Each structure stands twice: as structure tokens, then as C-alpha cells.
């Protein structure tokens, strides 16, 4: 059984097409999207139309919910707010787009795994409306505060996106209270895929990285993940996609081309 994951597209319709071509070659049994379809790049109308046509099981990301107007951003995220406002205006012209984003679940579970945008240990309580604080990034202190809950979590595999840096966090089996030394972090090298074999005693938290960026590890490639439960392996992919059409279309967008976070897309060759 092969299961494919990708997310954090962020309106990058060009990277999305590369990922679709990639998984069509693999022919997985199931495919999940990890949220943040929108936010940042100004090609969200194309991206959302394409994603809705694929009809994949998809969880909501913080950008999806902010763009749809469910909650405001942190006050200091001025660049992100400008991109969200542009995205929201653009999607308001696309029938049903904002309602679709609001309809996405925060959490999908299968018998084997939990699939969500951020963290199963920071979800809002049942019936509570999400806020941006439910999506605060997991620094080492926050992660260490989750270890006990992670060890007793009913699913041995968690798959999420959100932080845009691809990695597999492995919590090795221990009879005592776990600490950060019990976590092994597996990261793909720049421009290379990484396959790891699953240890039956370990728990895994897969951070799928980002399809469309912004690329916080400075590796400009679409990231995705394959779980092969027959082979008991996880593979993190780094998929190249064409730069020229993205730069052309972003250069022609007089508003978004000035957003600081988006400038590296226009200077990609130097960023590489
Ligand atoms: Fe994201």
C-alpha cells in the first residue's frame, strides 16, 4: 500500500503541477493534501481550481482559514497579512472558493495515522473555533512539551506540513519518560530525496515540507512524501519544477512582486 502526501502549496500552481505529474508516475493507492493550499503567491485561483478538480482528502492549514476569514493573523505578520488580503480578494471572485476552504477538516485519521496541517497536540478543543495560536510553530521547547503525549498517542504515524522544512522525527522506544535525546531527525540533503526504513518500535512524525514555498531551508523544490507500508519505508522527495513561468507571472504582478517574502522567487538562481 502506497500513500502519498503533499501540502503547503501556497498558490504555487507551477510546483503543484510538478507534484501531480510525480505522483501520477508512482500511482499511489491514496493521496492526501496537508493544507495551506493558498496564502503567499498570487496564483491561488488557478491552484484552488486545480486542487478542487482533484478531489483529494485535504486538511485545513492556517493560511486557508485566514484567507477565508475565520481568524486574523498575528499582528506582527505584516507581510503575510498583505499576501492573505490579496489572496482573499482574488478568491472572492471565484464562486465557492472561500466556502470550500472553510469546509476543510482540521484532522483526518486512518487506522494507522493522523493527518493534519500542524500538530495533533495543539488542536482547538472540540467545538472551539481555531485561532492562529493553534498554529504556533514547534520550537524545541514546544516539542519537548509534547513528548509524553506523543508517546501515548494512539497513532504511531503523524503526517503534517506547516513548517516547510522536510524532515522525519523519530521517537525511539523507551520505557522511561522520553526527552529530546530520544528523537532522531532525518532530513533530506538539498536537491536529494531521502528514504528511511521504519523501525517497528519507533513512532514517526513526518513533516512533509512545502510544495510551493516559501522555502525556509533555501531549497527551491517541491517537497512531498511517500509511505510504502509494504516495504515499511518513508521517502521524502525534492521535485524540481520550472522557474521561468513562475518568475514571469510574479514579475507581472505589480502588488505581490513587492512582498519581501516573495522576493526570493524572483532571485531564485542566486538563491540556489
Ligand atoms: Fe504553510
PDB file of C-alpha atoms and ligand atoms in Angstrom:
ATOM      1  CA  UNK A   1       0.000   0.000   0.000  1.00  0.00           C
ATOM      2  CA  UNK A   2       1.479   3.327  -1.079  1.00  0.00           C
ATOM      3  CA  UNK A   3       0.265   6.618   0.391  1.00  0.00           C
ATOM      4  CA  UNK A   4       1.397   9.970  -0.964  1.00  0.00           C
ATOM      5  CA  UNK A   5       1.327  13.278   0.905  1.00  0.00           C
ATOM      6  CA  UNK A   6       1.906  16.858  -0.097  1.00  0.00           C
ATOM      7  CA  UNK A   7       0.869  20.286   1.153  1.00  0.00           C
ATOM      8  CA  UNK A   8       1.810  23.910   1.679  1.00  0.00           C
ATOM      9  CA  UNK A   9       1.240  24.693  -1.977  1.00  0.00           C
ATOM     10  CA  UNK A  10       0.703  28.370  -1.188  1.00  0.00           C
ATOM     11  CA  UNK A  11      -0.650  29.255  -4.584  1.00  0.00           C
ATOM     12  CA  UNK A  12       2.338  27.883  -6.461  1.00  0.00           C
ATOM     13  CA  UNK A  13       0.424  26.389  -9.376  1.00  0.00           C
ATOM     14  CA  UNK A  14       3.685  25.549 -11.153  1.00  0.00           C
ATOM     15  CA  UNK A  15       5.081  23.429  -8.332  1.00  0.00           C
ATOM     16  CA  UNK A  16       1.679  21.791  -7.887  1.00  0.00           C
ATOM     17  CA  UNK A  17       1.705  20.529 -11.492  1.00  0.00           C
ATOM     18  CA  UNK A  18       5.163  19.001 -10.948  1.00  0.00           C
ATOM     19  CA  UNK A  19       3.899  17.142  -7.877  1.00  0.00           C
ATOM     20  CA  UNK A  20       0.808  15.890  -9.705  1.00  0.00           C
ATOM     21  CA  UNK A  21       2.997  14.541 -12.525  1.00  0.00           C
ATOM     22  CA  UNK A  22       5.252  12.955  -9.908  1.00  0.00           C
ATOM     23  CA  UNK A  23       2.526  11.066  -8.089  1.00  0.00           C
ATOM     24  CA  UNK A  24       0.888  10.016 -11.352  1.00  0.00           C
ATOM     25  CA  UNK A  25       4.116   8.133 -12.153  1.00  0.00           C
ATOM     26  CA  UNK A  26       4.137   6.481  -8.726  1.00  0.00           C
ATOM     27  CA  UNK A  27       0.428   5.549  -8.862  1.00  0.00           C
ATOM     28  CA  UNK A  28      -0.130   5.540  -5.076  1.00  0.00           C
ATOM     29  CA  UNK A  29      -3.170   3.856  -3.544  1.00  0.00           C
ATOM     30  CA  UNK A  30      -4.159   7.056  -1.739  1.00  0.00           C
ATOM     31  CA  UNK A  31      -3.143  10.709  -1.728  1.00  0.00           C
ATOM     32  CA  UNK A  32      -3.634  13.340   0.971  1.00  0.00           C
ATOM     33  CA  UNK A  33      -3.121  17.099   0.939  1.00  0.00           C
ATOM     34  CA  UNK A  34      -1.780  18.618   4.156  1.00  0.00           C
ATOM     35  CA  UNK A  35      -3.307  22.090   3.831  1.00  0.00           C
ATOM     36  CA  UNK A  36      -2.164  25.633   3.086  1.00  0.00           C
ATOM     37  CA  UNK A  37      -3.353  25.441  -0.494  1.00  0.00           C
ATOM     38  CA  UNK A  38      -3.434  29.241  -0.536  1.00  0.00           C
ATOM     39  CA  UNK A  39      -1.576  32.170   1.020  1.00  0.00           C
ATOM     40  CA  UNK A  40       1.604  33.847  -0.252  1.00  0.00           C
ATOM     41  CA  UNK A  41       1.792  33.527  -4.066  1.00  0.00           C
ATOM     42  CA  UNK A  42      -0.877  35.292  -6.139  1.00  0.00           C
ATOM     43  CA  UNK A  43      -1.830  32.262  -8.287  1.00  0.00           C
ATOM     44  CA  UNK A  44      -4.338  30.912  -5.807  1.00  0.00           C
ATOM     45  CA  UNK A  45      -7.280  30.988  -8.213  1.00  0.00           C
ATOM     46  CA  UNK A  46      -5.542  28.515 -10.542  1.00  0.00           C
ATOM     47  CA  UNK A  47      -4.236  26.482  -7.630  1.00  0.00           C
ATOM     48  CA  UNK A  48      -7.557  26.130  -5.877  1.00  0.00           C
ATOM     49  CA  UNK A  49      -9.420  25.320  -9.079  1.00  0.00           C
ATOM     50  CA  UNK A  50      -6.892  22.580  -9.820  1.00  0.00           C
ATOM     51  CA  UNK A  51      -6.972  21.187  -6.293  1.00  0.00           C
ATOM     52  CA  UNK A  52     -10.752  21.079  -6.208  1.00  0.00           C
ATOM     53  CA  UNK A  53     -10.764  19.208  -9.521  1.00  0.00           C
ATOM     54  CA  UNK A  54      -8.520  16.524  -7.984  1.00  0.00           C
ATOM     55  CA  UNK A  55     -10.988  15.984  -5.110  1.00  0.00           C
ATOM     56  CA  UNK A  56      -8.294  14.721  -2.708  1.00  0.00           C
ATOM     57  CA  UNK A  57      -8.823  14.368   1.033  1.00  0.00           C
ATOM     58  CA  UNK A  58      -7.396  17.635   2.340  1.00  0.00           C
ATOM     59  CA  UNK A  59      -6.950  19.197   5.765  1.00  0.00           C
ATOM     60  CA  UNK A  60      -7.143  22.924   6.507  1.00  0.00           C
ATOM     61  CA  UNK A  61      -3.999  24.950   7.040  1.00  0.00           C
ATOM     62  CA  UNK A  62      -3.741  28.214   8.912  1.00  0.00           C
ATOM     63  CA  UNK A  63      -3.412  30.174   5.642  1.00  0.00           C
ATOM     64  CA  UNK A  64      -6.551  28.545   4.228  1.00  0.00           C
ATOM     65  CA  UNK A  65      -8.534  29.630   7.276  1.00  0.00           C
ATOM     66  CA  UNK A  66      -7.035  33.120   7.460  1.00  0.00           C
ATOM     67  CA  UNK A  67      -7.651  33.782   3.757  1.00  0.00           C
ATOM     68  CA  UNK A  68     -11.218  32.520   4.202  1.00  0.00           C
ATOM     69  CA  UNK A  69     -11.678  34.957   7.089  1.00  0.00           C
ATOM     70  CA  UNK A  70     -12.066  32.558  10.017  1.00  0.00           C
ATOM     71  CA  UNK A  71      -9.454  34.305  12.172  1.00  0.00           C
ATOM     72  CA  UNK A  72      -6.872  37.092  11.892  1.00  0.00           C
ATOM     73  CA  UNK A  73      -3.115  36.647  11.750  1.00  0.00           C
ATOM     74  CA  UNK A  74      -0.591  37.557  14.439  1.00  0.00           C
ATOM     75  CA  UNK A  75      -0.232  41.373  14.436  1.00  0.00           C
ATOM     76  CA  UNK A  76       3.483  41.209  13.607  1.00  0.00           C
ATOM     77  CA  UNK A  77       2.959  39.154  10.417  1.00  0.00           C
ATOM     78  CA  UNK A  78       2.554  42.194   8.174  1.00  0.00           C
ATOM     79  CA  UNK A  79       3.986  40.654   5.000  1.00  0.00           C
ATOM     80  CA  UNK A  80       1.863  37.533   5.434  1.00  0.00           C
ATOM     81  CA  UNK A  81      -1.251  39.616   6.071  1.00  0.00           C
ATOM     82  CA  UNK A  82      -0.729  41.562   2.854  1.00  0.00           C
ATOM     83  CA  UNK A  83      -0.459  38.317   0.887  1.00  0.00           C
ATOM     84  CA  UNK A  84      -3.532  36.901   2.635  1.00  0.00           C
ATOM     85  CA  UNK A  85      -5.559  40.018   1.849  1.00  0.00           C
ATOM     86  CA  UNK A  86      -4.579  39.816  -1.828  1.00  0.00           C
ATOM     87  CA  UNK A  87      -5.422  36.087  -1.887  1.00  0.00           C
ATOM     88  CA  UNK A  88      -8.768  36.654  -0.200  1.00  0.00           C
ATOM     89  CA  UNK A  89      -9.756  39.367  -2.653  1.00  0.00           C
ATOM     90  CA  UNK A  90      -8.785  37.193  -5.610  1.00  0.00           C
ATOM     91  CA  UNK A  91     -10.633  34.127  -4.297  1.00  0.00           C
ATOM     92  CA  UNK A  92     -13.751  36.137  -3.529  1.00  0.00           C
ATOM     93  CA  UNK A  93     -14.208  36.321  -7.314  1.00  0.00           C
ATOM     94  CA  UNK A  94     -14.098  32.510  -7.609  1.00  0.00           C
ATOM     95  CA  UNK A  95     -17.515  31.011  -6.755  1.00  0.00           C
ATOM     96  CA  UNK A  96     -17.449  28.768  -3.708  1.00  0.00           C
ATOM     97  CA  UNK A  97     -13.696  29.126  -3.123  1.00  0.00           C
ATOM     98  CA  UNK A  98     -13.781  30.628   0.373  1.00  0.00           C
ATOM     99  CA  UNK A  99     -16.583  28.287   1.463  1.00  0.00           C
ATOM    100  CA  UNK A 100     -14.509  25.363   0.226  1.00  0.00           C
ATOM    101  CA  UNK A 101     -11.546  26.442   2.360  1.00  0.00           C
ATOM    102  CA  UNK A 102     -13.790  26.796   5.406  1.00  0.00           C
ATOM    103  CA  UNK A 103     -15.199  23.316   4.818  1.00  0.00           C
ATOM    104  CA  UNK A 104     -11.837  21.572   5.150  1.00  0.00           C
ATOM    105  CA  UNK A 105     -11.360  19.464   8.309  1.00  0.00           C
ATOM    106  CA  UNK A 106      -8.512  20.143  10.720  1.00  0.00           C
ATOM    107  CA  UNK A 107      -7.746  16.461  11.145  1.00  0.00           C
ATOM    108  CA  UNK A 108      -8.058  13.221   9.192  1.00  0.00           C
ATOM    109  CA  UNK A 109      -7.330   9.881  10.784  1.00  0.00           C
ATOM    110  CA  UNK A 110      -6.896   6.426   9.319  1.00  0.00           C
ATOM    111  CA  UNK A 111      -6.337   3.238  11.316  1.00  0.00           C
ATOM    112  CA  UNK A 112      -2.593   3.812  11.000  1.00  0.00           C
ATOM    113  CA  UNK A 113      -2.046   7.544  11.064  1.00  0.00           C
ATOM    114  CA  UNK A 114      -3.071  11.087  11.924  1.00  0.00           C
ATOM    115  CA  UNK A 115      -3.006  13.592   9.055  1.00  0.00           C
ATOM    116  CA  UNK A 116      -3.183  17.307   9.762  1.00  0.00           C
ATOM    117  CA  UNK A 117      -1.552  20.606   8.947  1.00  0.00           C
ATOM    118  CA  UNK A 118       0.297  21.275  12.169  1.00  0.00           C
ATOM    119  CA  UNK A 119       0.174  19.268  15.393  1.00  0.00           C
ATOM    120  CA  UNK A 120      -2.328  16.852  16.949  1.00  0.00           C
ATOM    121  CA  UNK A 121      -1.276  18.199  20.353  1.00  0.00           C
ATOM    122  CA  UNK A 122      -2.254  21.805  19.619  1.00  0.00           C
ATOM    123  CA  UNK A 123      -5.689  21.421  18.033  1.00  0.00           C
ATOM    124  CA  UNK A 124      -8.545  23.519  19.413  1.00  0.00           C
ATOM    125  CA  UNK A 125     -10.797  21.743  21.894  1.00  0.00           C
ATOM    126  CA  UNK A 126     -13.898  20.124  20.443  1.00  0.00           C
ATOM    127  CA  UNK A 127     -16.356  22.803  19.337  1.00  0.00           C
ATOM    128  CA  UNK A 128     -13.870  25.637  19.766  1.00  0.00           C
ATOM    129  CA  UNK A 129     -13.146  27.880  16.776  1.00  0.00           C
ATOM    130  CA  UNK A 130      -9.493  27.697  15.677  1.00  0.00           C
ATOM    131  CA  UNK A 131      -7.208  30.698  16.097  1.00  0.00           C
ATOM    132  CA  UNK A 132      -3.748  31.492  14.800  1.00  0.00           C
ATOM    133  CA  UNK A 133      -2.354  30.482  18.210  1.00  0.00           C
ATOM    134  CA  UNK A 134      -3.291  26.868  17.442  1.00  0.00           C
ATOM    135  CA  UNK A 135      -0.688  27.012  14.683  1.00  0.00           C
ATOM    136  CA  UNK A 136       2.295  28.356  16.609  1.00  0.00           C
ATOM    137  CA  UNK A 137       5.477  26.731  15.282  1.00  0.00           C
ATOM    138  CA  UNK A 138       7.010  23.929  17.293  1.00  0.00           C
ATOM    139  CA  UNK A 139      10.343  25.100  18.618  1.00  0.00           C
ATOM    140  CA  UNK A 140      12.402  22.747  20.753  1.00  0.00           C
ATOM    141  CA  UNK A 141      10.666  23.829  23.978  1.00  0.00           C
ATOM    142  CA  UNK A 142       7.200  23.281  22.487  1.00  0.00           C
ATOM    143  CA  UNK A 143       8.217  19.927  21.024  1.00  0.00           C
ATOM    144  CA  UNK A 144       9.711  18.729  24.284  1.00  0.00           C
ATOM    145  CA  UNK A 145       6.387  19.596  25.934  1.00  0.00           C
ATOM    146  CA  UNK A 146       4.621  17.172  23.549  1.00  0.00           C
ATOM    147  CA  UNK A 147       6.794  14.124  24.104  1.00  0.00           C
ATOM    148  CA  UNK A 148       4.690  12.445  26.753  1.00  0.00           C
ATOM    149  CA  UNK A 149       1.512  12.960  24.730  1.00  0.00           C
ATOM    150  CA  UNK A 150       3.285  11.758  21.591  1.00  0.00           C
ATOM    151  CA  UNK A 151       4.441   8.551  23.307  1.00  0.00           C
ATOM    152  CA  UNK A 152       0.871   7.711  24.304  1.00  0.00           C
ATOM    153  CA  UNK A 153      -0.781   8.962  21.094  1.00  0.00           C
ATOM    154  CA  UNK A 154      -2.933   6.199  19.567  1.00  0.00           C
ATOM    155  CA  UNK A 155      -1.374   6.542  16.086  1.00  0.00           C
ATOM    156  CA  UNK A 156       2.251   5.608  15.552  1.00  0.00           C
ATOM    157  CA  UNK A 157       2.491   7.842  12.477  1.00  0.00           C
ATOM    158  CA  UNK A 158       1.708  11.569  12.294  1.00  0.00           C
ATOM    159  CA  UNK A 159       1.972  13.389   8.947  1.00  0.00           C
ATOM    160  CA  UNK A 160       1.890  17.171   8.881  1.00  0.00           C
ATOM    161  CA  UNK A 161       3.133  20.201   6.976  1.00  0.00           C
ATOM    162  CA  UNK A 162       3.265  23.792   8.206  1.00  0.00           C
ATOM    163  CA  UNK A 163       6.924  24.484   8.940  1.00  0.00           C
ATOM    164  CA  UNK A 164       8.008  24.000   5.288  1.00  0.00           C
ATOM    165  CA  UNK A 165      11.198  22.118   6.181  1.00  0.00           C
ATOM    166  CA  UNK A 166      11.015  18.432   5.232  1.00  0.00           C
ATOM    167  CA  UNK A 167      12.044  16.024   7.958  1.00  0.00           C
ATOM    168  CA  UNK A 168      11.106  12.821   9.714  1.00  0.00           C
ATOM    169  CA  UNK A 169      11.146  12.985  13.505  1.00  0.00           C
ATOM    170  CA  UNK A 170      11.586   9.531  15.008  1.00  0.00           C
ATOM    171  CA  UNK A 171      10.749   8.977  18.680  1.00  0.00           C
ATOM    172  CA  UNK A 172      12.588   5.835  19.637  1.00  0.00           C
ATOM    173  CA  UNK A 173      11.096   3.357  22.073  1.00  0.00           C
ATOM    174  CA  UNK A 174      11.951   3.941  25.709  1.00  0.00           C
ATOM    175  CA  UNK A 175      10.496   2.681  28.988  1.00  0.00           C
ATOM    176  CA  UNK A 176      11.242   5.934  30.818  1.00  0.00           C
ATOM    177  CA  UNK A 177       9.791   9.396  30.208  1.00  0.00           C
ATOM    178  CA  UNK A 178      11.099  10.458  26.765  1.00  0.00           C
ATOM    179  CA  UNK A 179      13.290  13.505  26.286  1.00  0.00           C
ATOM    180  CA  UNK A 180      14.706  15.312  23.256  1.00  0.00           C
ATOM    181  CA  UNK A 181      17.630  12.883  23.120  1.00  0.00           C
ATOM    182  CA  UNK A 182      15.125  10.164  22.202  1.00  0.00           C
ATOM    183  CA  UNK A 183      14.310  11.960  18.927  1.00  0.00           C
ATOM    184  CA  UNK A 184      16.258  11.192  15.756  1.00  0.00           C
ATOM    185  CA  UNK A 185      15.752  13.732  12.985  1.00  0.00           C
ATOM    186  CA  UNK A 186      16.108  12.563   9.374  1.00  0.00           C
ATOM    187  CA  UNK A 187      16.420  15.331   6.782  1.00  0.00           C
ATOM    188  CA  UNK A 188      16.950  15.063   3.008  1.00  0.00           C
ATOM    189  CA  UNK A 189      20.014  16.831   1.626  1.00  0.00           C
ATOM    190  CA  UNK A 190      19.454  19.761  -0.716  1.00  0.00           C
ATOM    191  CA  UNK A 191      18.246  18.521  -4.089  1.00  0.00           C
ATOM    192  CA  UNK A 192      18.108  14.885  -2.991  1.00  0.00           C
ATOM    193  CA  UNK A 193      15.381  12.522  -1.901  1.00  0.00           C
ATOM    194  CA  UNK A 194      15.724  10.518   1.298  1.00  0.00           C
ATOM    195  CA  UNK A 195      14.343   7.071   2.094  1.00  0.00           C
ATOM    196  CA  UNK A 196      14.321   5.706   5.619  1.00  0.00           C
ATOM    197  CA  UNK A 197      13.293   2.273   6.857  1.00  0.00           C
ATOM    198  CA  UNK A 198      10.687   2.265   9.598  1.00  0.00           C
ATOM    199  CA  UNK A 199      11.668   0.760  12.922  1.00  0.00           C
ATOM    200  CA  UNK A 200       8.685  -1.156  14.385  1.00  0.00           C
ATOM    201  CA  UNK A 201       9.425   0.144  17.892  1.00  0.00           C
ATOM    202  CA  UNK A 202       9.563   3.831  16.924  1.00  0.00           C
ATOM    203  CA  UNK A 203       6.928   6.481  16.446  1.00  0.00           C
ATOM    204  CA  UNK A 204       7.237   8.854  13.493  1.00  0.00           C
ATOM    205  CA  UNK A 205       6.190  12.446  12.884  1.00  0.00           C
ATOM    206  CA  UNK A 206       6.654  13.297   9.219  1.00  0.00           C
ATOM    207  CA  UNK A 207       6.964  16.946   8.328  1.00  0.00           C
ATOM    208  CA  UNK A 208       6.361  16.940   4.608  1.00  0.00           C
ATOM    209  CA  UNK A 209       7.944  20.268   3.772  1.00  0.00           C
ATOM    210  CA  UNK A 210       6.353  22.624   1.280  1.00  0.00           C
ATOM    211  CA  UNK A 211       5.303  22.152  -2.334  1.00  0.00           C
ATOM    212  CA  UNK A 212       5.239  25.827  -3.184  1.00  0.00           C
ATOM    213  CA  UNK A 213       7.373  27.567  -0.591  1.00  0.00           C
ATOM    214  CA  UNK A 214       8.404  29.970   0.808  1.00  0.00           C
ATOM    215  CA  UNK A 215      11.335  27.617   1.206  1.00  0.00           C
ATOM    216  CA  UNK A 216      12.634  28.184   4.704  1.00  0.00           C
ATOM    217  CA  UNK A 217      15.529  25.802   4.116  1.00  0.00           C
ATOM    218  CA  UNK A 218      16.510  27.696   0.916  1.00  0.00           C
ATOM    219  CA  UNK A 219      15.981  24.593  -1.250  1.00  0.00           C
ATOM    220  CA  UNK A 220      13.750  25.645  -4.128  1.00  0.00           C
ATOM    221  CA  UNK A 221      11.989  22.362  -4.899  1.00  0.00           C
ATOM    222  CA  UNK A 222       8.528  20.927  -4.380  1.00  0.00           C
ATOM    223  CA  UNK A 223       8.564  18.574  -1.408  1.00  0.00           C
ATOM    224  CA  UNK A 224       6.367  15.503  -0.993  1.00  0.00           C
ATOM    225  CA  UNK A 225       6.306  12.214   0.897  1.00  0.00           C
ATOM    226  CA  UNK A 226       5.585   8.576   0.105  1.00  0.00           C
ATOM    227  CA  UNK A 227       4.730   5.969   2.721  1.00  0.00           C
ATOM    228  CA  UNK A 228       5.216   2.439   1.419  1.00  0.00           C
ATOM    229  CA  UNK A 229       3.628   0.300   4.107  1.00  0.00           C
ATOM    230  CA  UNK A 230       4.587  -2.915   2.305  1.00  0.00           C
ATOM    231  CA  UNK A 231       8.278  -2.036   2.239  1.00  0.00           C
ATOM    232  CA  UNK A 232       7.968  -0.185   5.593  1.00  0.00           C
ATOM    233  CA  UNK A 233       9.732   2.885   4.224  1.00  0.00           C
ATOM    234  CA  UNK A 234       9.174   6.614   4.100  1.00  0.00           C
ATOM    235  CA  UNK A 235      10.602   8.684   1.250  1.00  0.00           C
ATOM    236  CA  UNK A 236      10.925  12.462   1.238  1.00  0.00           C
ATOM    237  CA  UNK A 237      11.067  13.781  -2.326  1.00  0.00           C
ATOM    238  CA  UNK A 238      12.509  17.040  -3.645  1.00  0.00           C
ATOM    239  CA  UNK A 239      10.921  17.642  -7.044  1.00  0.00           C
ATOM    240  CA  UNK A 240      12.253  20.310  -9.407  1.00  0.00           C
ATOM    241  CA  UNK A 241       9.775  22.474 -11.274  1.00  0.00           C
ATOM    242  CA  UNK A 242      10.079  25.159 -13.964  1.00  0.00           C
ATOM    243  CA  UNK A 243      11.236  28.547 -12.761  1.00  0.00           C
ATOM    244  CA  UNK A 244      10.680  30.743 -15.811  1.00  0.00           C
ATOM    245  CA  UNK A 245       6.854  30.834 -15.922  1.00  0.00           C
ATOM    246  CA  UNK A 246       6.610  31.483 -12.176  1.00  0.00           C
ATOM    247  CA  UNK A 247       9.079  34.361 -12.360  1.00  0.00           C
ATOM    248  CA  UNK A 248       7.301  35.790 -15.397  1.00  0.00           C
ATOM    249  CA  UNK A 249       3.884  35.744 -13.769  1.00  0.00           C
ATOM    250  CA  UNK A 250       5.122  37.017 -10.411  1.00  0.00           C
ATOM    251  CA  UNK A 251       7.121  39.788 -12.089  1.00  0.00           C
ATOM    252  CA  UNK A 252       3.940  40.888 -13.839  1.00  0.00           C
ATOM    253  CA  UNK A 253       2.024  41.109 -10.561  1.00  0.00           C
ATOM    254  CA  UNK A 254       2.691  44.692  -9.515  1.00  0.00           C
ATOM    255  CA  UNK A 255       1.478  44.222  -5.972  1.00  0.00           C
ATOM    256  CA  UNK A 256       2.769  40.814  -4.881  1.00  0.00           C
ATOM    257  CA  UNK A 257       6.172  41.179  -6.538  1.00  0.00           C
ATOM    258  CA  UNK A 258       6.994  43.737  -3.833  1.00  0.00           C
ATOM    259  CA  UNK A 259       6.274  41.479  -0.859  1.00  0.00           C
ATOM    260  CA  UNK A 260       9.540  40.787   0.909  1.00  0.00           C
ATOM    261  CA  UNK A 261       8.833  37.106   1.465  1.00  0.00           C
ATOM    262  CA  UNK A 262       8.213  36.612  -2.256  1.00  0.00           C
ATOM    263  CA  UNK A 263      11.374  38.360  -3.470  1.00  0.00           C
ATOM    264  CA  UNK A 264      13.491  35.150  -3.373  1.00  0.00           C
ATOM    265  CA  UNK A 265      11.276  33.646  -6.094  1.00  0.00           C
ATOM    266  CA  UNK A 266      12.389  36.463  -8.398  1.00  0.00           C
ATOM    267  CA  UNK A 267      16.019  35.956  -7.446  1.00  0.00           C
ATOM    268  CA  UNK A 268      15.865  32.186  -7.427  1.00  0.00           C
ATOM    269  CA  UNK A 269      19.032  31.437  -9.401  1.00  0.00           C
ATOM    270  CA  UNK A 270      21.076  33.443  -6.958  1.00  0.00           C
ATOM    271  CA  UNK A 271      19.229  31.830  -4.058  1.00  0.00           C
ATOM    272  CA  UNK A 272      20.273  28.407  -5.343  1.00  0.00           C
TER     273      UNK A 272
HETATM  274 FE1  LIG B   1       2.437  26.827   5.037  1.00  0.00          FE
END
